[in-house]
């Protein structure tokens, strides 16, 4: 029998390719994930619990949640507004606007932190004025929030723009022509259409907001119990050779990543938001 | 000669083709006509070697090719969406089949000359440097044809060749393809769901339904002497009158009396005839009648008597 | 590609956008542009203004010092190598995910996004635990004379981790959209499977692969969190450019940090701009 399939490989080639891909993913992605949990629980559950319930750890968790609780909604409002303007109207300079929104993606996290130090640091442009009025931004929570907002700036807009572009504006025009107000149209027509895409963007934005390291590291000043987020706390513990502690806190972040991945997969699967990632 | 013998094909539980037998003479232009799901495209793909039958055989000139892959069958295939290589120029598309030959590959100059010749044949000379994205639908269709012809196939297969084109281009291309076939004499099979297309182009029409062949015949035969009720309905229009009589709209005449009473619902002009839509009074059954435009059409609301001129009875 | 001829567009006097029955343009456009300006544009501009303010001579001295040059070489070099590794394996992973079904397909597909979701610092310490000389894999490589952690190789490993999803997610949709009929067409024309891949499939997905490579590269050049744990941070040897910025900042050498940041930003923008121009030229050429 020489029936040759025209668009697929033989079984042997197929198995080999699958095996290669899985081996690669196993080594580069799965193994690090396993390592986090394994190192965290190396000395049993006791030291693990001690590490994640220490005062410093709890304050890092609180700060991380606070930062995410501010930056995600802020970027959500921005993302929806920008997508509305970009997808429902025709105006010159639109593609420039889209490019500018994506800008933070192409900036190193460290540089993202640096720019806020240059603006608000002690030697920065507004530094003297801020010192005079006793406002602390750098090495304080506002700086961490600012840097995080900058880093996560494009996430939601960039999920919504392609989605709303595809959906067009027929539904909204129909609603307006039936006498709905702008807000009514948004709440009852647009939002239901984009909610899963919005959720998807929020998910990715949140994961990055909670996990951001480089930018936050530059502006935080690493003050224990005050300006340490979870990723920074991981670094401090690690540099103090408290490996179990570092991996314990890291494992919490890894859990966040896993929850994000599961939620993302469920969203993609159930609602087919992203049969394909559109760039 | 192409001989297809007792081909059966299942996709899971679905029986796509059942006991297909067909013989095609050299140089014939054959239409596989049927609704979607009739198995026509599957049959075409089995002939090409893109799909394999579960049982049965395919012979090319007495040569059993049933187990041979598509690369060894030497058939030209024109895909429904053309499947042009977007990143290659038109000329590179046409030359592809020659340039991938592992033995007896012609020289570069020969390949170029051959591609140019084919582009002239499909009336696209001068467009060789363009990319498929820069062509119209009809032009792409002809590039796909030229590309298939480049390998000098012993058989040309076309899957819904005009399916993706708008009405006007479709008609022009249809005429052009018929002329091209006459000129080249290459045995060709095309799949279509459009009976008009099949009747206009093909030497013989193979009418398929539910994985079976209902009738094979000249356009005249399948139209005038449909072998089954399905053919009668699918090829041309047919009224089903009470007591199982099948009659074409133009085979009905209006008589003074002694006919079947029909209540006229609607009358409109359709080309050279009046198309009359009515209801057979006793049976509440819709009937369509074509009446020569030189006659006076009855008015809606009137009741007339009709009589079929020429009927077919099918023994089920 | 204006879809209306200019004469058919009637703009209300004083408006530069095309009319629409939908409300909210002023509000949403104003909000997004203001926010963009405050959060992104002004802060980014400070880098360039500060650079401009320091004078060419000083800029070159701190921005192109030997230590800085070594850091650029390392950052760009490792990012390029990692990008290439990801181009190869990312294509393989995308191929396997699009073309084949196997048990655990969904889990594997989700796992590909792990680097997007896992905080970089976590990835960094995990990779170090694996590749340190006494680590999970490191201990077996050590006797072979292969050192991963605390060498440029370690940086590459971290950047491969970070960059993989960029390539996979760029290539996947294009590969999925590539019609089966195109491959069948190649087969009917007598092409072997390998010829079909080389001449039909690969050229079709190459732009996506290039995009994935460029995104992974740009990300890799700026990457910090996952690298600093595994790199060893030896000046001139394993000190990446972002780390050098941090070091300069810690020494209050703001000009040095700014100059290095400027060079890096110009380089990443350059890469992304080149990529966009390339893709635009391609689109024009193929008329798609």
Coordinates of C-alpha atoms in Angstrom, one line a residue, chain B:
Chain B
X1 CA -10.1 6.1 -20.3
X2 CA -11.0 6.5 -16.7
X3 CA -12.9 3.7 -15.0
X4 CA -14.3 3.9 -11.5
X5 CA -15.4 0.7 -10.1
X6 CA -17.7 0.1 -7.1
X7 CA -16.3 2.9 -5.0
X8 CA -17.5 3.2 -1.4
X9 CA -16.4 5.8 1.1
X10 CA -17.4 6.5 4.6
X11 CA -16.5 9.3 6.9
X12 CA -17.1 7.8 10.3
X13 CA -20.8 6.8 10.3
X14 CA -21.6 8.9 7.3
X15 CA -21.8 7.1 4.0
X16 CA -20.4 9.5 1.5
X17 CA -20.2 7.3 -1.5
X18 CA -21.9 4.0 -2.2
X19 CA -21.1 1.6 -5.0
X20 CA -20.1 4.2 -7.6
X21 CA -19.4 2.9 -11.1
X22 CA -18.5 5.3 -13.9
X23 CA -16.6 5.2 -17.1
X24 CA -15.2 8.3 -18.8
X25 CA -14.0 8.4 -22.4
X26 CA -10.9 10.2 -23.5
X27 CA -11.5 13.8 -24.2
X28 CA -14.9 13.9 -22.5
X29 CA -16.0 16.9 -20.4
X30 CA -17.9 15.5 -17.5
X31 CA -20.0 17.3 -14.9
X32 CA -20.6 15.8 -11.5
X33 CA -23.9 17.5 -10.5
X34 CA -25.6 17.3 -7.2
X35 CA -26.6 19.1 -4.1
X36 CA -24.2 19.5 -1.2
X37 CA -23.7 16.3 0.6
X38 CA -24.3 14.2 -2.6
X39 CA -20.7 13.0 -2.6
X40 CA -19.7 14.7 -5.8
X41 CA -16.6 16.4 -4.3
X42 CA -15.6 13.3 -2.5
X43 CA -15.7 11.4 -5.7
X44 CA -13.6 14.0 -7.4
X45 CA -11.0 13.9 -4.6
X46 CA -10.9 10.1 -4.8
X47 CA -10.2 10.3 -8.5
X48 CA -7.4 12.8 -7.8
X49 CA -5.9 10.7 -5.0
X50 CA -6.5 13.4 -2.4
X51 CA -8.9 11.0 -0.6
X52 CA -8.9 7.2 -0.6
X53 CA -11.9 5.0 -1.1
X54 CA -12.7 2.3 1.5
X55 CA -13.4 -0.2 -1.3
X56 CA -13.5 -0.2 -5.0
X57 CA -10.9 0.7 -7.7
X58 CA -9.9 3.6 -9.9
X59 CA -8.3 2.8 -13.3
X60 CA -6.5 5.3 -15.6
X61 CA -6.2 3.7 -19.0
X62 CA -6.6 0.3 -17.5
X63 CA -3.9 1.0 -15.0
X64 CA -5.0 0.5 -11.4
X65 CA -4.2 3.7 -9.5
X66 CA -6.4 3.0 -6.6
X67 CA -3.6 2.9 -4.0
X68 CA -1.4 5.6 -5.6
X69 CA -1.0 9.0 -3.9
X70 CA -1.9 12.2 -5.6
X71 CA 1.6 13.0 -6.6
X72 CA 1.8 9.8 -8.7
X73 CA -1.5 10.2 -10.5
X74 CA -0.6 13.1 -12.7
X75 CA -3.9 14.9 -12.5
X76 CA -4.4 18.6 -12.7
X77 CA -6.7 19.8 -9.9
X78 CA -8.3 23.3 -9.7
X79 CA -9.5 24.0 -6.2
X80 CA -12.7 25.7 -5.3
X81 CA -10.9 28.7 -3.7
X82 CA -8.0 28.3 -6.2
X83 CA -5.4 27.6 -3.5
X84 CA -2.9 29.8 -5.2
X85 CA 0.5 30.3 -3.4
X86 CA 0.1 33.9 -2.2
X87 CA 3.8 34.6 -1.8
X88 CA 4.7 33.5 -5.3
X89 CA 4.1 35.5 -8.4
X90 CA 1.6 34.3 -11.0
X91 CA 4.5 32.9 -13.1
X92 CA 6.0 31.1 -10.1
X93 CA 2.7 29.6 -9.3
X94 CA 2.3 28.3 -12.8
X95 CA 5.9 27.0 -12.9
X96 CA 5.7 25.3 -9.5
X97 CA 4.7 21.9 -10.7
X98 CA 7.7 21.8 -13.1
X99 CA 10.2 23.2 -10.7
X100 CA 9.5 20.6 -8.0
X101 CA 10.1 17.7 -10.3
X102 CA 12.8 15.5 -8.9
X103 CA 13.6 13.8 -12.2
X104 CA 13.5 15.2 -15.7
X105 CA 13.2 18.7 -14.4
X106 CA 13.2 21.1 -17.4
X107 CA 15.8 23.8 -17.5
X108 CA 15.0 27.1 -15.9
X109 CA 14.5 28.7 -19.3
X110 CA 12.2 25.9 -20.4
X111 CA 10.1 26.3 -17.3
X112 CA 9.9 30.0 -17.9
X113 CA 8.9 29.5 -21.5
X114 CA 6.3 27.0 -20.6
X115 CA 4.8 29.2 -17.9
X116 CA 4.6 32.1 -20.4
X117 CA 3.0 29.9 -22.9
X118 CA 0.3 28.8 -20.4
X119 CA -0.3 32.3 -19.3
X120 CA -1.0 33.2 -22.9
X121 CA -3.3 30.3 -23.2
X122 CA -5.4 31.5 -20.2
X123 CA -5.1 35.1 -21.5
X124 CA -3.0 36.4 -18.7
X125 CA 0.1 37.2 -20.6
X126 CA 1.9 40.1 -19.1
X127 CA 0.6 39.5 -15.6
X128 CA 3.2 36.9 -14.7
X129 CA 5.1 39.2 -12.3
X130 CA 2.0 40.0 -10.3
X131 CA 1.0 38.3 -7.0
X132 CA -2.3 36.5 -6.7
X133 CA -3.5 39.1 -4.2
X134 CA -3.3 41.7 -7.0
X135 CA -5.7 39.8 -9.4
X136 CA -9.4 39.6 -9.7
X137 CA -11.3 36.5 -8.9
X138 CA -11.7 35.5 -12.5
X139 CA -8.0 36.0 -13.2
X140 CA -7.1 33.9 -10.2
X141 CA -9.3 31.2 -11.4
X142 CA -7.4 31.1 -14.7
X143 CA -4.0 31.1 -12.9
X144 CA -5.2 28.1 -11.0
X145 CA -6.1 26.5 -14.3
X146 CA -2.8 27.3 -15.9
X147 CA -0.9 25.9 -12.9
X148 CA -2.9 22.7 -13.1
X149 CA -2.2 22.4 -16.9
X150 CA 1.5 23.0 -16.5
X151 CA 2.2 19.5 -15.4
X152 CA 0.6 18.2 -18.6
X153 CA -1.9 16.2 -16.6
X154 CA -3.7 13.2 -18.2
X155 CA -6.9 14.4 -16.5
X156 CA -8.2 17.8 -15.4
X157 CA -10.3 17.9 -12.3
X158 CA -12.2 21.1 -11.2
X159 CA -14.0 21.5 -7.9
X160 CA -16.8 24.0 -8.3
X161 CA -14.7 26.0 -10.7
X162 CA -17.0 29.0 -10.8
X163 CA -18.4 28.8 -7.3
X164 CA -16.5 31.8 -6.0
X165 CA -17.2 34.2 -8.8
X166 CA -20.0 36.7 -9.4
X167 CA -22.6 36.0 -12.0
X168 CA -21.2 38.0 -14.9
X169 CA -17.6 36.7 -14.7
X170 CA -19.1 33.3 -14.2
X171 CA -20.8 33.3 -17.5
X172 CA -17.9 34.6 -19.4
X173 CA -15.5 32.2 -17.9
X174 CA -17.9 29.3 -18.5
X175 CA -17.9 30.0 -22.2
X176 CA -14.2 30.4 -22.3
X177 CA -13.6 27.2 -20.4
X178 CA -15.8 25.3 -22.9
X179 CA -13.8 26.7 -25.8
X180 CA -10.5 25.8 -24.1
X181 CA -11.7 22.3 -23.6
X182 CA -12.6 22.0 -27.2
X183 CA -9.2 23.3 -28.2
X184 CA -7.2 21.1 -25.9
X185 CA -9.3 17.9 -25.8
X186 CA -8.1 17.1 -22.3
X187 CA -10.4 14.7 -20.4
X188 CA -12.0 16.9 -17.7
X189 CA -14.3 16.4 -14.8
X190 CA -15.9 19.2 -12.9
X191 CA -18.0 19.3 -9.8
X192 CA -21.0 21.7 -9.6
X193 CA -24.2 22.2 -7.8
X194 CA -25.5 24.5 -10.6
X195 CA -27.6 22.5 -13.1
X196 CA -27.4 25.3 -15.7
X197 CA -23.6 25.2 -15.5
X198 CA -23.6 21.4 -15.9
X199 CA -26.0 21.4 -18.8
X200 CA -24.2 24.2 -20.7
X201 CA -20.7 22.9 -20.4
X202 CA -20.6 19.1 -20.1
X203 CA -20.6 16.4 -22.7
X204 CA -22.2 14.1 -20.1
X205 CA -23.7 14.9 -16.8
X206 CA -23.4 12.6 -13.8
X207 CA -26.3 13.4 -11.4
X208 CA -25.5 12.4 -7.8
X209 CA -27.6 12.3 -4.7
X210 CA -26.9 10.8 -1.3
X211 CA -23.7 9.2 -2.3
X212 CA -25.1 7.4 -5.3
X213 CA -25.3 8.1 -9.0
X214 CA -28.9 8.7 -10.1
X215 CA -28.2 9.2 -13.8
X216 CA -25.4 9.5 -16.3
X217 CA -26.3 11.0 -19.6
X218 CA -26.0 13.9 -22.1
X219 CA -27.5 17.2 -20.9
X220 CA -30.4 16.4 -23.3
X221 CA -31.0 13.1 -21.7
X222 CA -30.9 14.1 -18.1
X223 CA -33.2 17.1 -18.9
X224 CA -35.7 15.4 -21.2
X225 CA -35.6 11.9 -19.7
X226 CA -34.7 12.2 -16.1
X227 CA -34.2 8.7 -14.7
X228 CA -35.5 9.4 -11.2
X229 CA -37.8 11.9 -9.5
X230 CA -34.7 13.4 -7.9
X231 CA -33.1 14.1 -11.3
X232 CA -36.3 15.5 -12.6
X233 CA -36.5 18.0 -9.7
X234 CA -32.8 18.8 -9.5
X235 CA -32.3 19.3 -13.2
X236 CA -34.7 21.9 -14.4
X237 CA -38.0 22.7 -12.7
X238 CA -40.7 20.1 -12.2
X239 CA -44.3 20.1 -10.9
X240 CA -45.5 17.1 -9.0
X241 CA -49.1 16.7 -10.0
X242 CA -51.6 14.5 -8.1
X243 CA -51.2 10.7 -8.7
X244 CA -47.4 11.1 -9.0
X245 CA -47.1 12.7 -12.4
X246 CA -44.0 14.9 -12.9
X247 CA -44.2 17.6 -15.5
X248 CA -42.0 20.6 -16.5
X249 CA -43.7 24.1 -16.3
X250 CA -43.3 24.5 -20.1
X251 CA -45.0 21.1 -20.7
X252 CA -48.3 22.3 -19.3
X253 CA -50.9 23.8 -21.5
X254 CA -54.1 25.7 -20.7
X255 CA -57.2 24.1 -22.2
X256 CA -60.7 25.1 -22.6
X257 CA -62.1 22.3 -20.6
X258 CA -61.5 18.7 -19.4
X259 CA -58.3 19.7 -17.6
X260 CA -57.3 20.1 -14.0
X261 CA -58.8 23.2 -12.5
X262 CA -56.1 25.6 -11.2
X263 CA -56.7 28.8 -9.4
X264 CA -54.2 31.5 -10.6
X265 CA -52.3 33.2 -7.8
X266 CA -49.6 35.2 -9.5
X267 CA -48.5 36.0 -13.1
X268 CA -45.2 37.6 -14.0
X269 CA -42.9 37.8 -17.0
X270 CA -39.9 35.6 -16.9
X271 CA -37.7 36.0 -20.0
X272 CA -39.7 35.0 -23.0
X273 CA -42.5 33.4 -21.2
X274 CA -45.3 34.1 -18.7
X275 CA -44.6 32.3 -15.4
X276 CA -47.9 31.5 -13.8
X277 CA -48.2 30.3 -10.2
X278 CA -51.4 28.6 -9.3
X279 CA -53.0 26.2 -6.9
X280 CA -54.7 23.0 -7.9
X281 CA -58.0 23.5 -6.4
X282 CA -58.9 20.0 -5.1
X283 CA -55.5 19.2 -3.8
X284 CA -54.2 22.5 -2.5
X285 CA -51.0 21.9 -4.4
X286 CA -48.9 24.6 -5.9
X287 CA -48.2 24.4 -9.7
X288 CA -45.9 26.5 -11.9
X289 CA -46.7 26.9 -15.6
X290 CA -44.7 28.6 -18.3
X291 CA -46.9 30.1 -21.0
X292 CA -45.6 31.4 -24.3
X293 CA -45.4 35.2 -24.0
X294 CA -47.3 35.7 -27.3
X295 CA -50.4 34.2 -25.6
X296 CA -52.7 36.1 -23.3
X297 CA -51.9 35.3 -19.7
X298 CA -54.8 34.6 -17.3
X299 CA -55.2 37.1 -14.5
X300 CA -54.7 36.3 -10.8
X301 CA -57.9 35.1 -9.2
X302 CA -59.1 33.4 -12.4
X303 CA -59.5 29.6 -12.5
X304 CA -58.2 27.9 -15.6
X305 CA -57.9 24.3 -16.7
X306 CA -54.5 22.8 -17.4
X307 CA -53.3 19.6 -19.1
X308 CA -49.8 18.2 -19.1
X309 CA -48.4 17.8 -22.6
X310 CA -45.6 15.5 -21.7
X311 CA -45.3 13.7 -18.4
X312 CA -43.0 11.3 -16.6
X313 CA -44.1 8.6 -14.2
X314 CA -41.6 7.2 -11.9
X315 CA -42.0 3.7 -10.5
X316 CA -40.8 4.0 -7.0

